[in-house]
XYZ file of C-alpha atoms in Angstrom:
589
model
C 0.127 0.016 0.659
C 1.615 3.484 -1.112
C 1.696 5.082 2.237
C 3.501 8.582 0.989
C 0.853 10.210 -0.585
C -0.835 13.279 1.469
C -3.912 12.851 2.470
C -6.807 15.406 1.994
C -8.436 15.829 4.677
C -7.390 17.656 7.828
C -7.996 15.520 10.950
C -10.802 17.374 12.524
C -12.289 17.435 8.808
C -12.279 13.173 9.889
C -13.708 13.468 12.480
C -16.664 16.166 11.165
C -17.704 13.826 8.752
C -17.934 10.700 11.813
C -20.389 13.146 13.563
C -22.100 13.410 10.544
C -22.309 9.514 10.308
C -23.200 8.603 13.608
C -26.066 11.534 14.051
C -27.141 9.449 11.430
C -27.404 6.386 12.485
C -28.830 7.766 16.129
C -31.516 9.287 14.794
C -33.402 5.804 13.089
C -33.955 3.140 15.210
C -31.223 0.490 14.744
C -31.357 -1.994 12.299
C -34.660 -5.944 13.328
C -34.393 -9.279 12.509
C -36.682 -11.605 12.015
C -40.374 -11.951 10.315
C -41.983 -8.549 8.281
C -43.218 -6.216 10.718
C -44.578 -4.999 7.414
C -48.063 -6.613 7.631
C -49.513 -9.296 10.594
C -52.232 -11.737 10.442
C -54.211 -14.299 10.198
C -53.734 -14.439 6.288
C -50.573 -14.203 5.716
C -50.400 -16.770 2.789
C -46.294 -17.372 3.404
C -44.174 -19.226 5.881
C -41.584 -15.468 7.420
C -38.770 -14.741 5.600
C -35.698 -13.945 7.332
C -35.466 -9.884 6.813
C -33.269 -7.252 8.464
C -33.607 -3.759 7.636
C -30.831 -1.396 9.085
C -30.539 2.458 9.038
C -29.795 4.361 6.373
C -27.572 7.684 6.980
C -28.464 10.415 5.178
C -27.175 14.075 4.890
C -29.282 15.075 2.509
C -31.455 18.939 2.924
C -34.690 16.924 1.685
C -35.767 16.286 5.634
C -38.899 14.554 7.071
C -37.722 10.824 5.149
C -36.683 7.353 6.799
C -34.868 5.329 5.658
C -33.646 1.878 5.961
C -32.085 -1.236 4.317
C -34.111 -4.304 4.028
C -32.359 -7.291 2.997
C -34.919 -10.792 2.533
C -33.194 -14.254 2.363
C -35.160 -15.900 -1.130
C -32.549 -17.672 -1.517
C -31.847 -19.142 -5.936
C -32.454 -22.762 -6.714
C -30.573 -25.194 -6.821
C -30.192 -25.173 -10.434
C -28.100 -21.618 -10.497
C -25.068 -23.590 -9.118
C -22.811 -22.298 -7.289
C -22.939 -18.716 -5.828
C -21.887 -15.916 -3.494
C -24.450 -16.345 0.022
C -24.956 -13.242 -0.258
C -27.334 -13.923 -4.180
C -29.013 -15.846 -1.856
C -30.727 -12.632 -0.560
C -33.026 -9.524 -2.305
C -32.309 -5.953 -1.010
C -34.227 -2.830 -1.496
C -34.220 0.483 -0.041
C -37.555 1.585 1.597
C -38.198 5.395 2.514
C -41.105 6.033 4.412
C -42.833 9.322 6.013
C -40.684 9.471 9.886
C -44.355 10.979 11.589
C -46.178 8.432 9.438
C -47.107 4.435 9.669
C -44.067 2.831 10.964
C -45.338 -0.699 9.116
C -45.077 -0.711 4.913
C -48.932 -2.395 5.035
C -50.784 1.322 7.012
C -48.683 3.000 3.758
C -51.364 4.729 2.034
C -49.423 3.460 -1.223
C -46.575 1.714 -2.075
C -44.257 2.183 -4.724
C -42.177 -0.626 -5.887
C -39.238 0.520 -9.006
C -37.239 -1.330 -10.515
C -33.293 0.287 -12.148
C -32.700 0.342 -15.417
C -29.615 -1.496 -17.250
C -26.456 -0.628 -14.941
C -28.365 0.567 -12.255
C -29.415 0.093 -9.218
C -30.994 1.315 -6.449
C -29.637 3.786 -5.256
C -29.891 5.456 -8.606
C -33.391 6.066 -6.678
C -32.455 8.430 -3.842
C -34.452 11.533 -5.016
C -36.885 11.030 -6.992
C -38.062 9.193 -3.339
C -37.377 11.160 -0.994
C -39.170 14.085 -3.362
C -41.705 11.952 -3.986
C -43.150 11.580 -0.483
C -41.634 15.020 0.708
C -45.061 16.070 -1.940
C -47.012 13.050 -1.820
C -47.085 14.624 2.332
C -48.237 17.600 1.530
C -51.172 16.535 0.196
C -51.982 14.801 3.578
C -50.368 11.509 2.144
C -47.603 9.168 3.803
C -46.590 6.291 0.756
C -43.780 4.398 0.268
C -41.390 3.788 -2.126
C -39.090 0.244 -2.159
C -36.078 0.969 -4.628
C -35.018 -2.887 -6.260
C -31.826 -3.745 -6.085
C -31.254 -6.676 -8.680
C -30.150 -10.377 -7.029
C -26.883 -9.614 -9.302
C -26.007 -6.208 -7.356
C -25.021 -8.663 -4.737
C -21.842 -8.664 -6.271
C -20.652 -5.550 -5.945
C -18.292 -4.390 -2.613
C -19.034 -1.244 -1.737
C -16.784 -1.361 1.833
C -14.144 1.484 0.136
C -16.191 4.078 -1.028
C -18.101 3.593 2.788
C -15.114 3.097 4.654
C -14.062 6.494 2.511
C -17.366 8.928 3.436
C -16.878 7.361 7.006
C -13.126 8.752 7.499
C -13.758 11.730 5.692
C -11.022 10.888 2.777
C -11.298 9.154 -0.241
C -8.572 7.634 -0.813
C -8.968 5.025 2.290
C -11.140 3.848 -1.128
C -8.892 3.429 -3.947
C -6.281 1.815 -1.550
C -9.644 -0.240 -0.070
C -10.025 -0.816 -4.214
C -6.459 -0.632 -5.827
C -3.861 -1.360 -2.921
C -4.918 -4.126 -0.924
C -5.315 -2.162 1.932
C -8.169 -3.790 4.404
C -11.039 -2.305 5.879
C -12.542 -3.705 9.756
C -9.533 -6.966 8.834
C -11.550 -7.157 4.755
C -9.814 -6.641 1.635
C -10.728 -6.696 -1.641
C -10.852 -9.485 -3.482
C -10.871 -8.309 -6.481
C -13.218 -7.252 -9.623
C -15.078 -10.398 -11.046
C -14.037 -12.294 -14.985
C -16.081 -14.100 -16.647
C -15.412 -17.586 -15.063
C -16.145 -16.253 -11.394
C -19.686 -15.519 -12.581
C -20.943 -18.899 -13.610
C -24.032 -18.392 -11.689
C -25.739 -14.909 -13.895
C -25.885 -17.731 -16.812
C -28.577 -18.430 -14.893
C -30.091 -14.962 -13.793
C -32.516 -13.825 -16.507
C -35.679 -12.730 -16.838
C -37.466 -15.631 -15.690
C -35.760 -14.899 -12.490
C -35.945 -11.377 -12.024
C -39.829 -10.855 -12.376
C -39.900 -13.615 -9.913
C -38.077 -12.051 -7.651
C -39.521 -9.446 -7.524
C -43.163 -11.265 -6.735
C -41.111 -13.053 -4.250
C -40.192 -9.957 -2.534
C -43.987 -8.611 -2.600
C -45.198 -11.354 -1.334
C -42.606 -12.055 1.510
C -43.609 -7.666 2.760
C -46.962 -7.703 2.030
C -48.540 -11.775 2.366
C -51.494 -10.289 1.284
C -52.721 -10.122 -1.867
C -55.114 -8.384 -1.684
C -53.597 -5.738 -0.095
C -50.445 -6.283 -2.784
C -53.898 -5.346 -5.158
C -54.832 -2.144 -3.315
C -51.581 -0.519 -2.401
C -48.763 -1.573 -4.685
C -47.750 0.754 -7.413
C -45.396 -1.172 -10.190
C -43.044 0.517 -12.307
C -39.030 1.414 -13.160
C -36.180 4.077 -15.196
C -35.513 2.772 -18.627
C -34.759 -1.235 -18.760
C -37.320 -0.965 -15.649
C -40.082 -0.452 -16.829
C -39.677 -2.885 -19.703
C -39.518 -5.422 -16.736
C -42.341 -4.256 -14.777
C -44.555 -4.579 -18.855
C -43.133 -8.754 -18.511
C -44.124 -9.153 -14.409
C -47.836 -7.493 -15.483
C -47.825 -10.074 -17.918
C -46.185 -13.175 -16.048
C -47.573 -15.928 -14.667
C -46.361 -17.343 -11.318
C -48.338 -20.009 -9.908
C -48.168 -22.185 -13.234
C -51.850 -22.121 -13.312
C -53.079 -20.048 -16.073
C -56.692 -20.578 -14.874
C -55.391 -18.849 -12.013
C -55.216 -15.097 -11.713
C -54.379 -14.293 -8.546
C -50.602 -15.394 -8.378
C -50.740 -12.764 -12.281
C -48.621 -9.788 -12.083
C -51.158 -7.741 -12.843
C -52.908 -8.218 -9.962
C -50.255 -8.066 -7.331
C -50.277 -4.013 -8.592
C -53.193 -0.849 -7.618
C -51.700 1.016 -11.406
C -47.392 1.746 -12.986
C -45.159 4.574 -13.454
C -42.522 4.623 -16.552
C -39.903 7.172 -15.475
C -38.347 7.665 -18.578
C -39.758 5.252 -20.548
C -42.298 2.535 -21.186
C -44.499 0.008 -19.647
C -43.427 -2.364 -22.611
C -42.403 -5.715 -23.719
C -40.165 -4.318 -25.874
C -36.867 -3.250 -26.211
C -38.244 -1.088 -29.632
C -38.255 1.856 -27.133
C -34.981 2.129 -26.352
C -33.216 1.071 -29.348
C -31.086 3.689 -30.376
C -29.573 5.379 -27.496
C -28.051 2.313 -25.856
C -24.702 1.280 -26.400
C -24.287 -1.693 -28.785
C -23.237 -4.398 -27.047
C -26.008 -3.384 -25.527
C -28.247 -3.206 -27.401
C -26.833 -6.912 -29.146
C -27.948 -6.915 -32.366
C -29.368 -10.015 -33.558
C -26.844 -12.533 -34.850
C -29.143 -14.972 -36.046
C -29.024 -16.918 -32.065
C -31.479 -18.844 -30.818
C -33.001 -18.969 -27.542
C -31.142 -22.335 -26.891
C -27.949 -21.101 -28.760
C -27.618 -17.943 -26.729
C -28.102 -20.291 -23.416
C -25.650 -23.104 -23.977
C -23.222 -20.319 -25.281
C -23.570 -18.359 -21.306
C -23.978 -21.343 -19.862
C -19.993 -22.532 -21.462
C -19.061 -19.073 -20.652
C -18.326 -18.106 -24.216
C -20.791 -15.252 -24.380
C -20.095 -12.856 -22.175
C -22.519 -13.690 -18.507
C -22.175 -9.738 -17.842
C -23.086 -6.565 -20.376
C -19.435 -5.158 -20.540
C -16.784 -3.699 -22.611
C -13.491 -2.716 -22.224
C -14.459 1.739 -21.494
C -17.243 3.156 -19.789
C -19.109 -0.320 -19.371
C -18.007 -2.228 -17.111
C -16.968 -3.069 -12.993
C -13.847 -1.274 -13.206
C -15.555 2.167 -13.902
C -18.693 1.955 -12.948
C -17.153 2.058 -9.245
C -14.666 5.157 -11.017
C -18.028 6.878 -10.818
C -18.745 5.611 -7.536
C -15.234 7.313 -6.624
C -15.942 11.041 -8.136
C -19.358 10.671 -6.493
C -17.230 9.854 -2.691
C -14.393 12.799 -4.082
C -17.140 15.695 -4.567
C -18.617 14.716 -1.031
C -16.181 15.651 0.605
C -14.501 17.543 -0.275
C -16.560 19.575 -3.491
C -13.937 22.356 -4.154
C -11.000 20.868 -3.440
C -8.265 20.313 -6.421
C -8.895 16.497 -7.733
C -6.887 14.203 -7.879
C -8.858 11.141 -8.334
C -7.512 10.054 -11.707
C -4.077 10.556 -10.091
C -5.149 8.657 -7.201
C -5.832 4.587 -9.554
C -3.324 3.271 -10.216
C -2.825 2.929 -13.835
C -5.707 0.563 -15.491
C -6.981 -0.568 -18.906
C -10.325 0.462 -18.478
C -10.426 3.136 -16.397
C -7.462 4.589 -18.819
C -9.641 3.831 -21.493
C -12.417 5.368 -20.083
C -10.813 8.352 -19.201
C -9.429 8.428 -22.867
C -12.545 8.666 -24.588
C -14.590 11.035 -22.364
C -11.608 13.404 -22.434
C -10.659 13.835 -25.323
C -11.207 16.682 -27.827
C -11.399 15.121 -30.591
C -10.532 11.765 -32.891
C -6.617 14.160 -32.649
C -6.748 14.332 -29.115
C -7.378 10.237 -28.699
C -5.307 9.247 -30.956
C -2.741 10.779 -29.096
C -3.038 10.307 -25.825
C -2.316 13.556 -24.387
C -3.499 15.736 -22.689
C -5.199 12.987 -20.386
C -7.734 14.090 -18.211
C -4.912 14.630 -15.211
C -3.402 16.926 -17.230
C -5.802 19.894 -16.469
C -6.635 21.468 -13.476
C -9.956 20.447 -12.050
C -11.856 20.424 -9.064
C -13.760 17.192 -7.267
C -17.811 18.298 -8.346
C -16.220 19.604 -11.986
C -14.307 15.905 -12.563
C -18.076 14.888 -11.686
C -19.686 16.982 -13.864
C -17.026 15.850 -16.737
C -17.754 11.671 -15.901
C -21.747 12.849 -15.956
C -23.121 16.408 -17.472
C -25.004 16.418 -20.164
C -22.359 18.459 -21.830
C -19.543 16.627 -21.151
C -20.461 12.740 -21.380
C -21.240 11.801 -25.115
C -23.287 8.990 -23.551
C -27.308 9.472 -23.471
C -27.885 6.715 -20.846
C -25.674 8.415 -18.154
C -26.095 11.727 -18.913
C -27.617 14.548 -16.363
C -28.067 17.662 -16.138
C -25.800 19.342 -13.024
C -24.607 22.585 -14.122
C -21.610 23.554 -16.568
C -18.153 23.975 -16.230
C -16.737 26.952 -14.872
C -13.027 28.943 -14.315
C -11.550 29.545 -16.989
C -11.919 28.965 -21.232
C -13.767 25.752 -22.436
C -13.512 24.754 -25.962
C -15.458 22.048 -28.461
C -15.880 18.975 -27.064
C -16.069 17.268 -30.922
C -15.824 13.197 -30.500
C -16.410 10.718 -30.802
C -19.002 12.835 -32.624
C -19.088 16.736 -33.627
C -20.718 19.401 -31.407
C -23.988 20.029 -33.860
C -23.923 16.854 -36.422
C -27.325 15.826 -37.882
C -25.800 12.787 -38.193
C -25.237 12.377 -34.237
C -26.130 8.993 -33.152
C -29.186 9.239 -29.885
C -26.532 7.119 -28.380
C -24.605 10.171 -27.876
C -27.623 13.107 -26.475
C -28.177 16.109 -27.640
C -26.367 19.217 -25.811
C -22.959 20.613 -27.126
C -20.594 19.313 -25.636
C -17.169 21.207 -24.017
C -14.716 19.768 -22.333
C -11.326 22.836 -20.142
C -9.259 24.659 -22.363
C -6.401 25.186 -20.765
C -4.084 21.554 -19.247
C -1.834 22.594 -16.484
C -3.946 25.517 -16.678
C -6.676 27.736 -13.950
C -8.557 25.442 -11.582
C -12.161 24.627 -13.248
C -14.874 24.796 -11.077
C -18.246 23.942 -11.207
C -21.076 25.935 -11.606
C -24.017 24.556 -10.283
C -27.671 24.350 -12.079
C -29.346 26.365 -9.884
C -25.573 28.827 -10.663
C -26.236 28.752 -14.373
C -27.872 31.951 -16.090
C -27.021 34.540 -12.264
C -25.643 37.111 -12.949
C -21.479 36.772 -12.362
C -22.592 33.365 -14.937
C -19.693 33.935 -18.285
C -22.413 32.238 -20.881
C -20.009 29.995 -22.982
C -20.451 29.984 -26.208
C -19.717 26.823 -28.743
C -17.259 27.772 -31.616
C -20.496 28.385 -33.580
C -21.604 30.548 -31.217
C -24.010 28.322 -29.986
C -24.543 28.554 -25.776
C -24.064 25.849 -24.218
C -26.637 25.244 -21.464
C -29.092 27.806 -20.110
C -30.693 27.550 -16.520
C -34.106 25.425 -18.558
C -32.130 22.458 -19.260
C -29.725 22.272 -15.541
C -32.512 20.168 -13.504
C -30.163 18.575 -11.032
C -28.071 19.346 -7.868
C -24.547 18.091 -8.518
C -24.025 17.612 -4.550
C -27.278 15.311 -4.179
C -25.799 13.209 -7.637
C -22.475 13.404 -5.833
C -24.441 12.669 -2.357
C -26.370 9.540 -4.552
C -22.815 7.653 -5.535
C -21.396 7.645 -2.651
C -23.657 7.171 0.573
C -25.955 4.610 -0.271
C -25.229 1.091 0.905
C -26.892 -0.183 -2.143
C -25.104 1.142 -5.168
C -26.321 3.800 -7.770
C -24.942 2.084 -10.693
C -24.378 -1.826 -11.557
C -21.699 -3.756 -12.072
C -21.987 -7.393 -13.209
C -25.364 -6.450 -15.056
C -26.748 -9.875 -16.719
C -26.628 -10.499 -19.936
C -29.256 -12.857 -19.910
C -32.026 -10.374 -18.465
C -31.448 -8.633 -22.497
C -31.182 -11.670 -24.239
C -34.135 -12.733 -21.989
C -35.853 -9.804 -23.379
C -35.386 -10.199 -27.108
C -36.274 -13.545 -27.055
C -39.904 -12.665 -26.137
C -41.030 -14.436 -28.528
C -39.821 -17.569 -27.933
C -41.523 -20.666 -26.131
C -39.429 -20.452 -23.314
C -40.247 -17.108 -22.869
C -44.384 -16.662 -23.774
C -45.080 -20.245 -22.079
C -44.994 -17.666 -19.134
C -46.664 -14.236 -20.375
C -49.998 -16.000 -19.554
C -51.766 -13.188 -19.016
C -51.842 -10.742 -22.304
C -53.977 -7.683 -20.826
C -51.893 -7.696 -18.018
C -50.158 -4.262 -18.963
C -53.377 -2.799 -20.022
C -54.889 -4.164 -16.526
C -53.949 -0.839 -14.194
C -53.534 3.223 -15.659
C -50.484 3.663 -15.895
C -48.283 7.193 -15.204
C -45.614 7.188 -17.581
C -42.840 10.228 -17.681
C -40.673 11.058 -20.504
C -36.948 13.024 -20.124
C -37.456 15.635 -22.307
C -33.840 15.420 -23.852
C -34.236 11.591 -23.092
C -33.985 8.268 -24.949
C -38.605 9.323 -26.328
C -37.967 12.721 -25.254
C -37.958 13.860 -29.578
C -40.746 10.989 -29.725
C -43.041 10.400 -27.411
C -45.213 7.480 -28.147
C -48.837 9.930 -27.749
C -51.512 7.447 -27.173
C -49.460 7.076 -23.661
C -50.532 10.088 -22.543
C -46.864 10.610 -21.754
C -45.558 13.898 -19.443
C -42.973 15.202 -20.848
C -40.476 17.014 -18.636
C -38.285 20.397 -20.479
C -34.522 20.354 -20.622
C -34.573 17.143 -18.168
C -32.194 13.892 -19.500
C -32.414 10.224 -18.532
C -31.141 9.792 -15.460
C -32.555 13.446 -14.311
C -36.481 11.817 -14.295
C -34.720 9.963 -10.717
C -31.894 12.469 -8.926
C -33.313 16.270 -10.103
C -33.542 18.802 -7.323
C -36.257 19.232 -5.500
C -36.480 23.129 -5.946
C -36.190 23.770 -9.952
C -34.819 27.083 -11.295
C -37.570 29.686 -11.572
C -38.729 27.694 -7.653
C -41.201 25.465 -9.480
C -41.583 22.252 -7.260
C -39.711 19.254 -9.465
C -42.377 17.878 -11.644
C -41.517 14.297 -11.739
C -42.184 13.597 -8.162
C -44.893 16.154 -8.483
C -46.451 14.140 -11.255
C -45.353 10.732 -9.436
C -47.236 11.600 -5.726
C -50.114 13.121 -7.912
C -50.351 9.332 -9.862
C -50.325 7.138 -6.272
C -52.392 9.052 -3.612
C -55.364 9.475 -6.817
C -55.422 6.473 -8.884
């Protein structure tokens, strides 16, 4: 372990962070272990599951919300093969009003959210808190359950949590890259294709079954689930919800109490649609996620996944892999602990192909820079907030599925970022997003800072413009607080991202017409059996082509992630629209 580096935080600052964490823990109840407290009574239809509910300390500025992490033991079937013991548990983040009912069964409604591709439960933190706050203002106490998929069990948050608690983000890098121990635990390394063989069995059937089993364990009465549960998700989570609605869970097509649609009162779609097709998401996701048809049928794909000839997780050398997903958490940690300090994150991470390739792709202003490999991200002086913004803001990162609208660079001149697509190009793929991209212009120059979403358009805003005179941004296009994004990436015990997304889940969806999948989709009208609200980002996956028949609410200026991360108060003083409409739908339908 490198012990010669200089710590970025003082002892007093570290003590401050430890105190904040401790205060948050003491503010909520102690962990509970045992049968679910969500519902009690003689109508329990399944045996009590082993359950652990742990308080989550949060520095969110949204007050009056209690957050806990809930884990319920629901073992994988023996056919899944060898797997970590932790993966026999299902997890979710439970949000409820602090002055509302302690039991989920007593809540007025429960929103149950499936994450999108490469996404975890932590991504829902802001929309969950905002929605509950809007419902409280209407006199209603609702809950929000942000689900983790089974594969999220493979993630190790130990390093990030250690850095957050100590106030020194270098502790996280030491854990993940230098063999440092945290409470006697060391990081075993990022997993390879050969180490995740069991994920070849975790596809659509297991994913919707997991949601059903979790709902049944936490809310054993089917009648109560039908009365109070609203099912939905973000991005791919909307498609998973569509399959859930049509699914037959007891193997008897003549019975309907077990049908997916009868577990939900209604559906909600966050920059997606409730459907059983990837068509609405195609064109805005990376090519290895789109998985173009290569002529393989269901059986051939199964064989490829089982043998490992096909990758069992969706990954690529740059941007989409476990290391770069962890990098986003680290960037959030750096920006949370020391937002204005000059970032040394890039220099702290030892040379790694995946991380270096990601930085090179995301921080090259043109093809020539990309090919030359210089200047690199380490050649620019960035604050920790600016480093995070460079990785996730829609005016910097050229990948629409991880874009948010968190502000803009500040503190020095910027230049057009014309790689991998030129600004203003009419042929730029939807994958790259719609906004003009910018990059700091002067390597080894001034310290570039970050202008948060609510300071764009202020009197001191330089009003940066692209080479063709087009303003890069405006107040109406900025909606997410970068500090809240940083907090969601680093603070949550369940990750914002998904390091090991199972390929089988996407291939099963693409093979939805195969007999192996169709045999479960008994209830063809399940999607239309309940009311639906569709909330779309104006600059997101469907913003430019909203399906009119769904009567969607289209929110101007929002990117794909903004429907989850937008601040409770928007520029101009208006309340955040997604949470307003979602709360309204929850309490009136």
